[in-house]
Coordinates of C-alpha atoms and ligand atoms in Angstrom, one line a residue:
M1 CA 27.2 -89.2 -125.0
A2 CA 25.2 -86.5 -123.2
R3 CA 23.0 -86.9 -120.2
Q4 CA 20.1 -85.0 -118.7
L5 CA 21.3 -81.7 -117.4
I6 CA 20.5 -79.6 -114.3
P7 CA 17.2 -78.0 -113.9
R8 CA 17.1 -74.4 -115.0
R9 CA 16.3 -73.0 -111.5
T10 CA 19.5 -74.7 -110.0
F11 CA 21.5 -73.3 -112.9
V12 CA 20.4 -69.7 -112.5
K13 CA 21.2 -69.8 -108.8
D14 CA 24.6 -71.3 -109.3
A15 CA 25.5 -69.0 -112.2
V16 CA 25.0 -66.0 -109.9
M17 CA 27.3 -67.6 -107.3
G18 CA 29.9 -68.1 -110.1
G19 CA 32.1 -65.6 -111.8
A20 CA 30.4 -63.4 -114.4
A21 CA 27.6 -62.1 -112.3
L22 CA 26.2 -58.7 -111.7
W23 CA 28.5 -56.9 -109.3
A24 CA 25.6 -55.8 -107.1
A25 CA 25.2 -59.5 -106.3
R26 CA 28.7 -59.8 -104.9
P27 CA 29.5 -59.3 -101.3
G28 CA 32.4 -57.2 -100.0
L29 CA 32.6 -54.7 -102.8
A30 CA 31.1 -51.6 -101.1
S31 CA 34.0 -49.5 -102.3
L32 CA 33.1 -50.2 -105.9
R33 CA 29.5 -49.3 -105.8
S34 CA 29.7 -46.0 -107.6
A35 CA 27.9 -46.7 -110.9
P36 CA 30.0 -45.7 -113.9
A37 CA 28.8 -42.5 -115.4
A38 CA 30.2 -42.9 -118.9
A39 CA 30.1 -46.6 -119.6
E40 CA 27.2 -49.0 -119.3
A41 CA 29.3 -51.6 -117.8
R42 CA 32.3 -51.9 -115.5
I43 CA 35.0 -54.5 -115.2
E44 CA 37.0 -54.3 -112.0
I45 CA 40.1 -56.5 -111.6
L46 CA 41.3 -57.3 -108.1
P47 CA 45.0 -58.1 -107.9
D48 CA 44.8 -58.6 -104.2
E49 CA 42.3 -61.4 -104.7
P50 CA 44.3 -64.2 -106.5
I51 CA 42.5 -67.4 -107.4
G52 CA 45.3 -69.6 -108.5
V53 CA 47.9 -70.0 -111.2
I54 CA 46.3 -70.7 -114.6
S55 CA 47.9 -74.0 -115.6
P56 CA 48.5 -74.4 -119.3
D57 CA 46.9 -77.8 -118.8
L58 CA 43.5 -76.0 -118.8
Y59 CA 44.1 -75.5 -122.5
G60 CA 44.5 -79.2 -123.3
H61 CA 43.3 -81.2 -126.3
F62 CA 41.7 -84.5 -127.0
T63 CA 42.3 -86.8 -130.0
E64 CA 40.3 -90.1 -130.5
H65 CA 40.3 -92.8 -133.2
I66 CA 37.0 -91.5 -134.5
G67 CA 36.0 -90.2 -137.9
G68 CA 38.7 -88.0 -139.4
V69 CA 40.6 -87.1 -136.2
V70 CA 43.5 -89.5 -136.4
Y71 CA 43.5 -90.8 -140.0
D72 CA 43.7 -87.9 -142.4
G73 CA 43.6 -85.4 -139.5
I74 CA 46.8 -86.0 -137.6
W75 CA 48.2 -89.0 -139.5
V76 CA 48.7 -88.9 -143.2
G77 CA 51.6 -91.5 -143.4
E78 CA 55.2 -91.1 -144.2
N79 CA 54.7 -91.7 -148.0
S80 CA 51.8 -89.2 -148.3
P81 CA 52.1 -86.3 -150.8
V82 CA 50.7 -84.2 -147.9
P83 CA 53.6 -82.4 -146.2
N84 CA 54.4 -84.5 -143.0
I85 CA 56.9 -85.0 -140.3
G86 CA 57.3 -88.8 -139.9
G87 CA 53.7 -89.3 -141.1
I88 CA 52.2 -86.5 -139.0
R89 CA 50.5 -83.6 -140.9
K90 CA 53.0 -80.8 -140.9
A91 CA 50.5 -78.0 -141.0
L92 CA 48.9 -79.3 -137.9
V93 CA 52.2 -79.4 -136.1
D94 CA 53.1 -75.9 -137.2
H95 CA 49.8 -74.5 -136.0
M96 CA 49.8 -76.4 -132.7
R97 CA 53.1 -74.9 -131.8
R98 CA 51.6 -71.5 -132.1
I99 CA 49.1 -72.2 -129.3
K100 CA 51.6 -73.8 -127.0
P101 CA 49.5 -76.9 -126.1
S102 CA 50.5 -78.5 -122.9
V103 CA 48.6 -81.8 -122.9
V104 CA 46.8 -84.0 -125.4
R105 CA 44.5 -86.9 -124.5
W106 CA 44.4 -90.1 -126.6
P107 CA 43.2 -92.6 -127.9
G108 CA 39.6 -91.9 -126.7
G109 CA 36.9 -91.4 -125.6
C110 CA 34.7 -94.4 -126.0
F111 CA 37.3 -95.9 -128.4
A112 CA 39.8 -96.2 -125.5
D113 CA 37.7 -98.9 -123.8
S114 CA 38.0 -101.2 -126.8
Y115 CA 41.6 -100.4 -127.6
N116 CA 44.4 -102.9 -127.2
W117 CA 47.6 -100.8 -127.1
R118 CA 49.6 -103.8 -128.2
D119 CA 47.9 -103.5 -131.7
G120 CA 49.6 -100.2 -132.2
I121 CA 53.3 -101.1 -131.6
G122 CA 56.0 -102.8 -133.6
P123 CA 56.6 -102.6 -137.4
R124 CA 53.7 -100.7 -139.0
D125 CA 53.2 -103.2 -141.8
K126 CA 52.7 -106.0 -139.3
R127 CA 50.1 -104.3 -137.2
P128 CA 46.6 -105.9 -137.1
R129 CA 43.6 -104.2 -138.6
R130 CA 40.7 -104.0 -136.1
T131 CA 37.1 -103.0 -136.2
N132 CA 36.8 -99.5 -134.7
F133 CA 34.4 -99.0 -131.8
W134 CA 32.4 -96.5 -133.7
V135 CA 31.6 -98.7 -136.7
V136 CA 28.1 -99.3 -135.3
D137 CA 27.3 -95.6 -135.1
N138 CA 24.6 -94.6 -137.6
G139 CA 26.8 -91.9 -139.0
L140 CA 29.3 -94.5 -140.2
R141 CA 27.1 -97.4 -141.0
N142 CA 26.6 -96.4 -144.7
A143 CA 30.1 -94.9 -145.1
P144 CA 32.6 -96.6 -147.3
D145 CA 35.1 -98.9 -145.6
G146 CA 38.3 -97.3 -144.5
P147 CA 40.5 -96.6 -141.5
Q148 CA 37.5 -94.9 -139.8
K149 CA 35.8 -98.3 -139.7
Y150 CA 38.7 -100.7 -139.7
D151 CA 41.6 -99.2 -137.9
P152 CA 45.0 -100.2 -139.5
N153 CA 46.8 -99.2 -136.2
A154 CA 49.4 -97.2 -138.1
F155 CA 49.0 -94.6 -135.4
G156 CA 49.9 -96.1 -132.1
T157 CA 51.7 -95.2 -128.9
N158 CA 55.0 -94.3 -130.4
E159 CA 53.4 -92.2 -133.1
F160 CA 51.2 -90.4 -130.6
V161 CA 54.1 -89.6 -128.3
R162 CA 56.1 -88.3 -131.2
F163 CA 53.2 -86.1 -132.2
C164 CA 53.2 -84.8 -128.6
R165 CA 56.9 -84.2 -128.6
L166 CA 56.7 -82.3 -132.0
I167 CA 54.1 -79.9 -130.6
G168 CA 55.7 -79.6 -127.1
A169 CA 52.7 -81.3 -125.2
Q170 CA 52.5 -84.0 -122.6
P171 CA 50.7 -87.2 -123.5
Y172 CA 47.6 -88.2 -121.5
L173 CA 46.8 -91.8 -122.2
A174 CA 43.3 -93.2 -121.5
A175 CA 43.5 -96.8 -120.5
N176 CA 41.0 -99.5 -121.3
L177 CA 39.0 -100.5 -118.2
R178 CA 36.0 -102.2 -119.9
S179 CA 37.7 -104.8 -122.1
A180 CA 41.3 -105.1 -121.0
S181 CA 42.9 -106.1 -117.7
S182 CA 44.7 -104.2 -115.0
R183 CA 47.8 -106.1 -116.2
D184 CA 47.4 -104.6 -119.7
F185 CA 47.3 -101.3 -118.0
Y186 CA 50.5 -101.6 -115.9
E187 CA 52.3 -103.1 -118.8
W188 CA 51.4 -100.1 -121.0
V189 CA 52.9 -98.0 -118.3
E190 CA 56.0 -100.2 -118.4
Y191 CA 56.2 -100.0 -122.2
C192 CA 56.1 -96.2 -122.1
N193 CA 58.1 -95.4 -119.0
A194 CA 60.6 -98.2 -118.2
P195 CA 64.2 -97.4 -119.2
A196 CA 65.5 -99.1 -122.3
G197 CA 67.4 -102.3 -121.5
R198 CA 65.3 -102.9 -118.3
T199 CA 62.4 -105.1 -119.6
T200 CA 61.3 -106.8 -122.8
L201 CA 58.6 -104.2 -123.3
S202 CA 60.9 -101.2 -122.9
D203 CA 63.2 -102.9 -125.4
Q204 CA 60.3 -103.2 -127.8
R205 CA 59.7 -99.5 -127.5
A206 CA 63.4 -98.8 -128.0
A207 CA 63.5 -101.1 -131.1
A208 CA 60.9 -98.8 -132.6
G209 CA 63.4 -95.9 -132.4
D210 CA 62.3 -94.5 -129.0
T211 CA 65.2 -95.4 -126.7
D212 CA 64.3 -92.6 -124.2
P213 CA 61.3 -93.5 -122.0
F214 CA 58.2 -91.5 -122.8
G215 CA 57.8 -90.4 -119.2
V216 CA 54.0 -90.5 -119.5
R217 CA 52.6 -88.9 -116.3
F218 CA 48.8 -88.6 -117.0
W219 CA 46.8 -91.8 -117.2
G220 CA 43.1 -92.0 -117.5
V221 CA 41.6 -95.0 -115.9
G222 CA 38.6 -95.8 -118.1
N223 CA 36.4 -93.4 -119.9
E224 CA 32.7 -92.6 -119.2
S225 CA 32.6 -95.8 -117.1
W226 CA 28.9 -95.1 -116.4
G227 CA 28.2 -95.6 -120.2
C228 CA 30.3 -96.7 -123.1
G229 CA 33.2 -97.5 -120.7
G230 CA 31.4 -100.5 -119.1
N231 CA 28.0 -99.4 -117.7
F232 CA 29.3 -99.6 -114.2
T233 CA 27.7 -98.4 -111.1
P234 CA 29.8 -95.9 -109.2
E235 CA 30.5 -98.5 -106.6
E236 CA 31.6 -101.1 -109.2
Y237 CA 33.8 -98.5 -110.9
A238 CA 35.4 -97.5 -107.6
T239 CA 36.4 -101.1 -107.0
E240 CA 37.8 -101.4 -110.6
F241 CA 39.7 -98.1 -110.1
R242 CA 41.3 -99.4 -106.9
R243 CA 42.4 -102.6 -108.6
F244 CA 43.8 -100.9 -111.7
T245 CA 45.8 -98.3 -109.8
A246 CA 47.1 -100.5 -107.0
W247 CA 50.8 -101.0 -107.0
V248 CA 51.5 -99.8 -110.5
P249 CA 55.3 -99.4 -110.9
D250 CA 56.1 -95.8 -111.7
Y251 CA 59.7 -96.0 -113.1
G252 CA 60.5 -92.7 -111.4
V253 CA 57.6 -90.9 -113.1
P254 CA 55.0 -89.4 -110.6
L255 CA 51.9 -91.0 -112.1
A256 CA 48.8 -88.9 -112.2
F257 CA 45.7 -91.1 -112.4
I258 CA 42.5 -89.5 -113.7
G259 CA 39.2 -91.1 -112.7
S260 CA 36.3 -91.4 -115.1
G261 CA 34.1 -88.8 -113.6
P262 CA 30.5 -87.7 -114.2
S263 CA 28.6 -86.5 -117.1
G264 CA 27.8 -82.9 -116.3
D265 CA 25.5 -82.6 -113.4
D266 CA 25.6 -86.3 -112.2
V267 CA 26.7 -85.6 -108.6
D268 CA 25.4 -89.1 -107.5
W269 CA 28.2 -90.7 -109.6
T270 CA 30.7 -88.5 -107.9
K271 CA 29.5 -88.8 -104.3
K272 CA 29.1 -92.6 -104.5
F273 CA 32.5 -93.1 -106.2
F274 CA 34.4 -91.0 -103.7
A275 CA 32.6 -92.7 -100.7
H276 CA 33.2 -96.2 -102.0
L277 CA 36.8 -95.5 -103.1
T278 CA 37.7 -94.5 -99.5
E279 CA 35.4 -96.6 -97.4
R280 CA 38.2 -98.7 -95.9
D281 CA 41.1 -96.3 -96.3
K282 CA 40.8 -92.5 -96.7
G283 CA 44.4 -92.5 -98.0
L284 CA 43.2 -94.0 -101.3
L285 CA 42.1 -90.5 -102.2
G286 CA 45.7 -89.9 -102.9
L287 CA 45.5 -92.3 -105.9
L288 CA 43.4 -89.7 -107.7
Y289 CA 45.1 -86.8 -109.4
G290 CA 42.0 -85.6 -111.3
W291 CA 38.3 -86.4 -111.5
G292 CA 37.3 -86.3 -115.2
M293 CA 34.1 -84.5 -115.9
H294 CA 32.5 -84.3 -119.4
Y295 CA 30.2 -81.6 -120.5
Y296 CA 29.0 -80.9 -124.1
C297 CA 26.6 -78.2 -124.9
G298 CA 24.4 -79.5 -127.8
T299 CA 22.4 -78.0 -130.5
S300 CA 18.7 -78.5 -130.0
G301 CA 15.9 -77.7 -132.4
K302 CA 16.4 -77.5 -136.1
G303 CA 19.6 -75.7 -136.3
Q304 CA 23.0 -77.3 -136.9
A305 CA 26.6 -76.0 -136.9
I306 CA 26.3 -73.3 -139.5
D307 CA 22.6 -72.9 -140.2
F308 CA 21.1 -71.5 -137.0
T309 CA 18.9 -68.6 -135.9
E310 CA 19.7 -65.8 -133.5
D311 CA 17.6 -67.6 -130.9
D312 CA 19.7 -70.8 -131.5
W313 CA 22.8 -68.6 -130.9
Y314 CA 21.6 -67.4 -127.5
A315 CA 20.3 -70.9 -126.5
L316 CA 23.6 -72.5 -127.2
L317 CA 25.7 -69.9 -125.5
A318 CA 23.4 -70.1 -122.4
K319 CA 24.0 -73.9 -122.4
A320 CA 27.8 -73.3 -122.7
V321 CA 28.0 -71.2 -119.6
R322 CA 26.4 -73.9 -117.5
M323 CA 30.0 -75.2 -117.3
E324 CA 30.5 -72.9 -114.3
P325 CA 27.7 -74.2 -112.1
L326 CA 28.6 -77.7 -113.1
I327 CA 32.1 -77.2 -111.8
L328 CA 30.7 -75.8 -108.6
M329 CA 28.3 -78.7 -108.2
Q330 CA 30.9 -81.3 -108.7
W331 CA 33.4 -79.5 -106.5
A332 CA 30.8 -79.4 -103.6
A333 CA 30.0 -83.1 -104.2
M334 CA 33.7 -84.0 -104.0
A335 CA 34.1 -82.1 -100.8
E336 CA 31.8 -84.5 -98.9
T337 CA 34.6 -87.0 -98.9
D338 CA 37.5 -84.8 -99.8
P339 CA 37.0 -81.6 -97.7
K340 CA 40.6 -80.5 -98.2
H341 CA 40.3 -80.9 -101.9
R342 CA 43.3 -83.0 -102.6
V343 CA 41.6 -84.0 -105.9
R344 CA 40.8 -81.5 -108.6
L345 CA 38.6 -81.7 -111.6
A346 CA 39.8 -82.7 -115.1
V347 CA 37.2 -81.6 -117.6
D348 CA 38.7 -83.9 -120.1
E349 CA 35.9 -83.5 -122.7
W350 CA 34.1 -80.3 -123.4
G351 CA 32.7 -78.4 -126.4
A352 CA 29.7 -77.8 -128.6
W353 CA 28.1 -80.9 -130.2
H354 CA 26.1 -80.0 -133.3
R355 CA 23.9 -82.1 -135.5
A356 CA 25.6 -83.8 -138.5
G357 CA 25.7 -82.2 -141.9
T358 CA 28.7 -79.9 -142.0
E359 CA 31.5 -82.5 -141.9
V360 CA 34.1 -82.0 -144.6
D361 CA 34.0 -85.7 -145.5
P362 CA 31.2 -88.2 -145.0
T363 CA 33.5 -90.6 -143.1
Y364 CA 34.4 -88.0 -140.6
L365 CA 32.0 -89.1 -137.8
F366 CA 30.9 -86.1 -135.6
G367 CA 32.8 -83.8 -137.9
Q368 CA 31.4 -80.3 -137.8
T369 CA 32.3 -76.8 -139.1
S370 CA 32.8 -74.3 -136.3
T371 CA 31.6 -70.8 -136.6
M372 CA 31.8 -67.6 -134.6
R373 CA 29.3 -69.1 -132.2
D374 CA 31.7 -71.9 -131.4
A375 CA 34.5 -69.3 -130.9
L376 CA 32.4 -67.5 -128.3
I377 CA 31.7 -70.9 -126.6
A378 CA 35.5 -71.5 -126.5
G379 CA 36.1 -68.0 -125.0
L380 CA 33.3 -68.3 -122.4
T381 CA 34.5 -71.8 -121.4
L382 CA 38.2 -71.0 -121.1
D383 CA 37.3 -67.9 -119.1
I384 CA 35.3 -70.2 -116.7
F385 CA 38.3 -72.5 -116.3
N386 CA 40.6 -69.5 -115.6
R387 CA 38.1 -68.2 -113.0
H388 CA 38.2 -71.7 -111.4
A389 CA 42.0 -72.3 -111.7
D390 CA 41.9 -73.5 -108.1
K391 CA 39.5 -76.2 -108.9
V392 CA 40.2 -77.4 -112.4
A393 CA 43.6 -79.1 -112.9
M394 CA 43.1 -79.9 -116.6
A395 CA 40.7 -79.5 -119.4
N396 CA 40.6 -81.0 -122.9
V397 CA 38.5 -79.6 -125.7
A398 CA 36.8 -82.3 -127.8
Q399 CA 38.3 -82.8 -130.3
L400 CA 41.4 -81.4 -132.0
I401 CA 40.7 -81.8 -135.7
N402 CA 37.8 -82.8 -138.0
N403 CA 35.4 -83.5 -135.2
L404 CA 33.3 -81.7 -132.5
H405 CA 34.5 -78.2 -131.5
S406 CA 37.7 -78.6 -133.5
L407 CA 40.5 -76.2 -133.9
F408 CA 41.3 -77.5 -137.4
L409 CA 39.7 -79.0 -140.5
A410 CA 41.7 -81.1 -142.9
R411 CA 41.0 -83.4 -145.8
E412 CA 43.9 -84.8 -147.9
D413 CA 46.1 -81.8 -148.8
K414 CA 43.5 -79.2 -147.6
F415 CA 43.8 -77.6 -144.2
T416 CA 42.3 -74.7 -142.4
T417 CA 42.1 -73.3 -138.9
T418 CA 38.6 -72.8 -137.4
P419 CA 37.6 -69.7 -135.3
N420 CA 38.3 -71.9 -132.2
F421 CA 42.0 -72.0 -133.0
H422 CA 42.2 -68.2 -132.9
V423 CA 40.6 -68.2 -129.4
F424 CA 43.1 -70.7 -128.1
E425 CA 45.9 -68.7 -129.6
M426 CA 44.6 -65.4 -128.1
Y427 CA 44.1 -67.0 -124.7
A428 CA 47.5 -68.7 -124.6
A429 CA 48.6 -65.3 -123.1
H430 CA 47.0 -66.5 -119.8
H431 CA 49.2 -69.6 -119.5
G432 CA 51.0 -69.5 -116.2
G433 CA 49.5 -66.2 -115.1
Q434 CA 47.8 -65.7 -111.7
S435 CA 44.1 -65.7 -112.1
L436 CA 42.5 -62.7 -110.4
R437 CA 39.0 -62.2 -109.2
T438 CA 37.4 -59.9 -111.7
V439 CA 34.0 -58.4 -111.2
F440 CA 31.8 -57.8 -114.2
S441 CA 29.2 -55.2 -113.4
V442 CA 27.0 -55.6 -116.4
P443 CA 23.3 -56.4 -116.9
A444 CA 22.6 -59.9 -118.1
I445 CA 21.2 -60.3 -121.6
A446 CA 17.5 -59.9 -121.3
Q447 CA 15.5 -63.0 -121.3
G448 CA 12.6 -63.5 -123.7
Q449 CA 12.1 -63.8 -127.5
G450 CA 13.7 -67.2 -127.3
R451 CA 16.7 -66.0 -125.2
E452 CA 17.4 -68.1 -122.2
A453 CA 18.1 -66.6 -118.8
G454 CA 21.6 -66.6 -117.4
L455 CA 23.6 -65.3 -120.2
P456 CA 25.9 -62.5 -119.0
G457 CA 26.1 -59.2 -120.8
L458 CA 29.9 -59.6 -120.8
A459 CA 32.0 -62.3 -119.3
G460 CA 35.7 -62.9 -119.0
S461 CA 38.8 -63.5 -116.8
A462 CA 42.0 -61.8 -115.9
S463 CA 45.5 -63.0 -115.1
L464 CA 48.6 -61.2 -114.0
R465 CA 52.3 -61.9 -114.4
G466 CA 54.5 -59.3 -112.9
K467 CA 53.2 -56.0 -114.3
D468 CA 51.6 -57.7 -117.3
L469 CA 47.9 -58.2 -117.1
V470 CA 45.8 -60.2 -119.6
L471 CA 42.0 -59.6 -119.7
T472 CA 39.8 -61.7 -122.0
V473 CA 36.2 -60.7 -122.5
V474 CA 33.4 -62.2 -124.5
N475 CA 30.4 -60.1 -125.6
P476 CA 27.7 -62.7 -126.3
H477 CA 25.2 -60.1 -127.7
A478 CA 24.5 -61.0 -131.3
K479 CA 24.0 -57.4 -132.4
E480 CA 25.0 -54.9 -129.8
A481 CA 28.5 -53.6 -128.8
R482 CA 29.0 -52.9 -125.2
E483 CA 31.2 -50.3 -123.6
A484 CA 32.8 -51.0 -120.3
E485 CA 35.0 -49.1 -118.0
I486 CA 38.0 -51.2 -116.9
A487 CA 39.7 -50.6 -113.6
V488 CA 42.5 -52.4 -111.8
R489 CA 42.2 -52.0 -108.1
G490 CA 45.3 -50.3 -106.7
A491 CA 47.0 -49.8 -110.1
S492 CA 46.8 -47.8 -113.2
V493 CA 47.3 -48.9 -116.8
K494 CA 50.5 -47.6 -118.4
S495 CA 50.0 -49.0 -121.9
G496 CA 48.1 -51.7 -123.6
R497 CA 47.1 -53.4 -126.8
V498 CA 44.0 -55.2 -128.0
R499 CA 43.2 -58.1 -130.2
V500 CA 39.6 -59.0 -131.2
L501 CA 38.0 -61.9 -133.0
R502 CA 34.7 -60.8 -134.5
S503 CA 32.6 -60.8 -137.6
D504 CA 29.5 -59.0 -138.9
D505 CA 28.0 -62.5 -139.4
I506 CA 27.5 -64.8 -136.4
H507 CA 27.6 -67.7 -138.8
A508 CA 31.0 -66.8 -140.2
H509 CA 33.5 -69.7 -140.5
N510 CA 36.6 -70.7 -142.3
T511 CA 36.6 -73.1 -145.2
F512 CA 39.4 -74.7 -147.3
E513 CA 38.5 -72.1 -150.0
A514 CA 38.4 -69.1 -147.6
P515 CA 40.7 -70.1 -144.7
H516 CA 41.1 -66.4 -143.5
A517 CA 37.4 -65.5 -143.4
V518 CA 37.5 -65.4 -139.6
E519 CA 40.7 -64.1 -138.1
P520 CA 41.5 -61.8 -135.2
A521 CA 42.6 -58.2 -135.8
D522 CA 44.8 -55.9 -133.6
G523 CA 43.5 -52.6 -132.6
A524 CA 44.5 -49.5 -130.7
L525 CA 43.9 -48.9 -127.0
K526 CA 43.8 -45.5 -125.4
T527 CA 45.3 -45.8 -121.9
G528 CA 46.7 -43.6 -119.2
G529 CA 44.9 -43.1 -116.0
A530 CA 43.2 -45.1 -113.3
S531 CA 40.8 -46.7 -115.6
L532 CA 40.1 -47.1 -119.3
V533 CA 37.0 -47.4 -121.4
H534 CA 36.7 -50.0 -124.1
R535 CA 34.0 -50.9 -126.5
F536 CA 33.5 -54.6 -127.0
P537 CA 32.0 -55.3 -130.4
A538 CA 28.9 -57.5 -130.7
A539 CA 29.5 -61.2 -130.9
S540 CA 33.2 -60.9 -130.2
V541 CA 36.1 -62.4 -128.2
T542 CA 38.6 -59.7 -127.1
R543 CA 42.0 -59.9 -125.5
L544 CA 43.5 -56.9 -123.8
E545 CA 47.1 -57.0 -122.8
L546 CA 47.8 -54.2 -120.3
T547 CA 51.0 -53.1 -118.7
L548 CA 50.5 -51.7 -115.2
S549 CA 52.5 -48.9 -113.8
Ligands
AHR1 O1 33.9 -87.0 -128.2 C1 33.1 -88.0 -128.6 C2 32.6 -89.0 -127.6 O2 31.9 -88.3 -126.6 C3 33.7 -89.6 -126.7 O3 34.2 -90.8 -127.3 C4 33.0 -90.0 -125.5 O4 33.8 -90.1 -124.4 C5 31.9 -88.9 -125.4 O5 30.7 -89.5 -125.1

């Protein structure tokens, strides 16, 4: 549910303060100011300027009981002809393992604040059917009845945690703050984390086959509490947050509470929440592990997910890179109460939100088909998170399958990856690396002819582990390749390889009939020397893996 975003003037200023700016605008780089003779751009990686370790949690996912995400996306049922592992779609599990997901958020989104976790436990055939939060949405109003409108609760806490275990991810549960009590919240923690034999609730979990506690660490306390999560004021929400998180038994698990943070640029929500939370006791800041920010870049004008003009391409990419100033704005707002930055951001919903019309099934509310444009948005955004690895503790792309900015599309026995999946797979090489300040000396894409200001000529991020350097670069230009000289300060490149995701058609996307239409390709890289020159194709996402000598 989007909100009014920042004025353009503020954005342009903050974008320059951020990562992918003209190098001439950066202080302290006098030694680099010899303009490259051969290449039109220069990328300088600075190993002696570490930013922070790139947590794999920056590459998290989000799954909600909405449209085709859970039913038919993740959950097909044990008796389904679709290959499954205990009811969970096998193709999804196999592909998720390839991208090494570290965390998945569930069950919403707005749905979370109407969800009673007790509906989703116990024998599946005895679970109640409930009206889904999203039933009133216009996109579902005229759709046939089904699990999208009346949730059978076949997929509950045990099934979700099994899904997480199958793919090697940590669960992040979003608790209901609008329509459930703080007791419901701490009892959900008990159901998940208390050892079997300790309480009635932990015995109920064990009776379902899960003797070992789930050890759930991440707990969201409400969702969009300024909107669908209760229409609270920041002061009211701070009071509720204090009540929900007070004295929750942890069963030996270091609980990490994530507060329902702002929509994009709403710094007022952040400032007032932080001030009110701590008005009597500064120590209460310690209750907060992450401050959840949501930001979607939306399609405006006539275009939708597949059918868009070149101007639409630039307009949406320019909206996507606003993520960087938004992070900086929220970070500054948090500092007013938390100058030492004990709390970091959790961007637990992000992605492109297009107009309806490309969903693979009419009941898949907010379902959309992702193209190369969405792949570039994924690359630009993940690079922003890498560049701010010191500020962002977690991020969750919305949503995993059959929805906004999805990595997968599925319908019955059909399944395909989207271009977004390939970006996540390429960028997994950054997980656990040390993010390094990287200076992109490249002119911004010219404004005009429908193009918005603020879109860099090239953008990216770099990370280092030992002698292995990963550099990811997005070329947002729809038509022009860009050559760049790449240098690593104080080191030379011994060898390297390159993988690139590109297409001649900016609208290219995968379908059930053509699941390999968009796929990355490996290429050769000429190395040896203090720097190397690489040509980044138009409208592409590139990963360079370099071994330093
Ligand atoms: O991702 C779809 C919806 O967008 C989520 O339920 C909500 O949190 C946000 O507004």
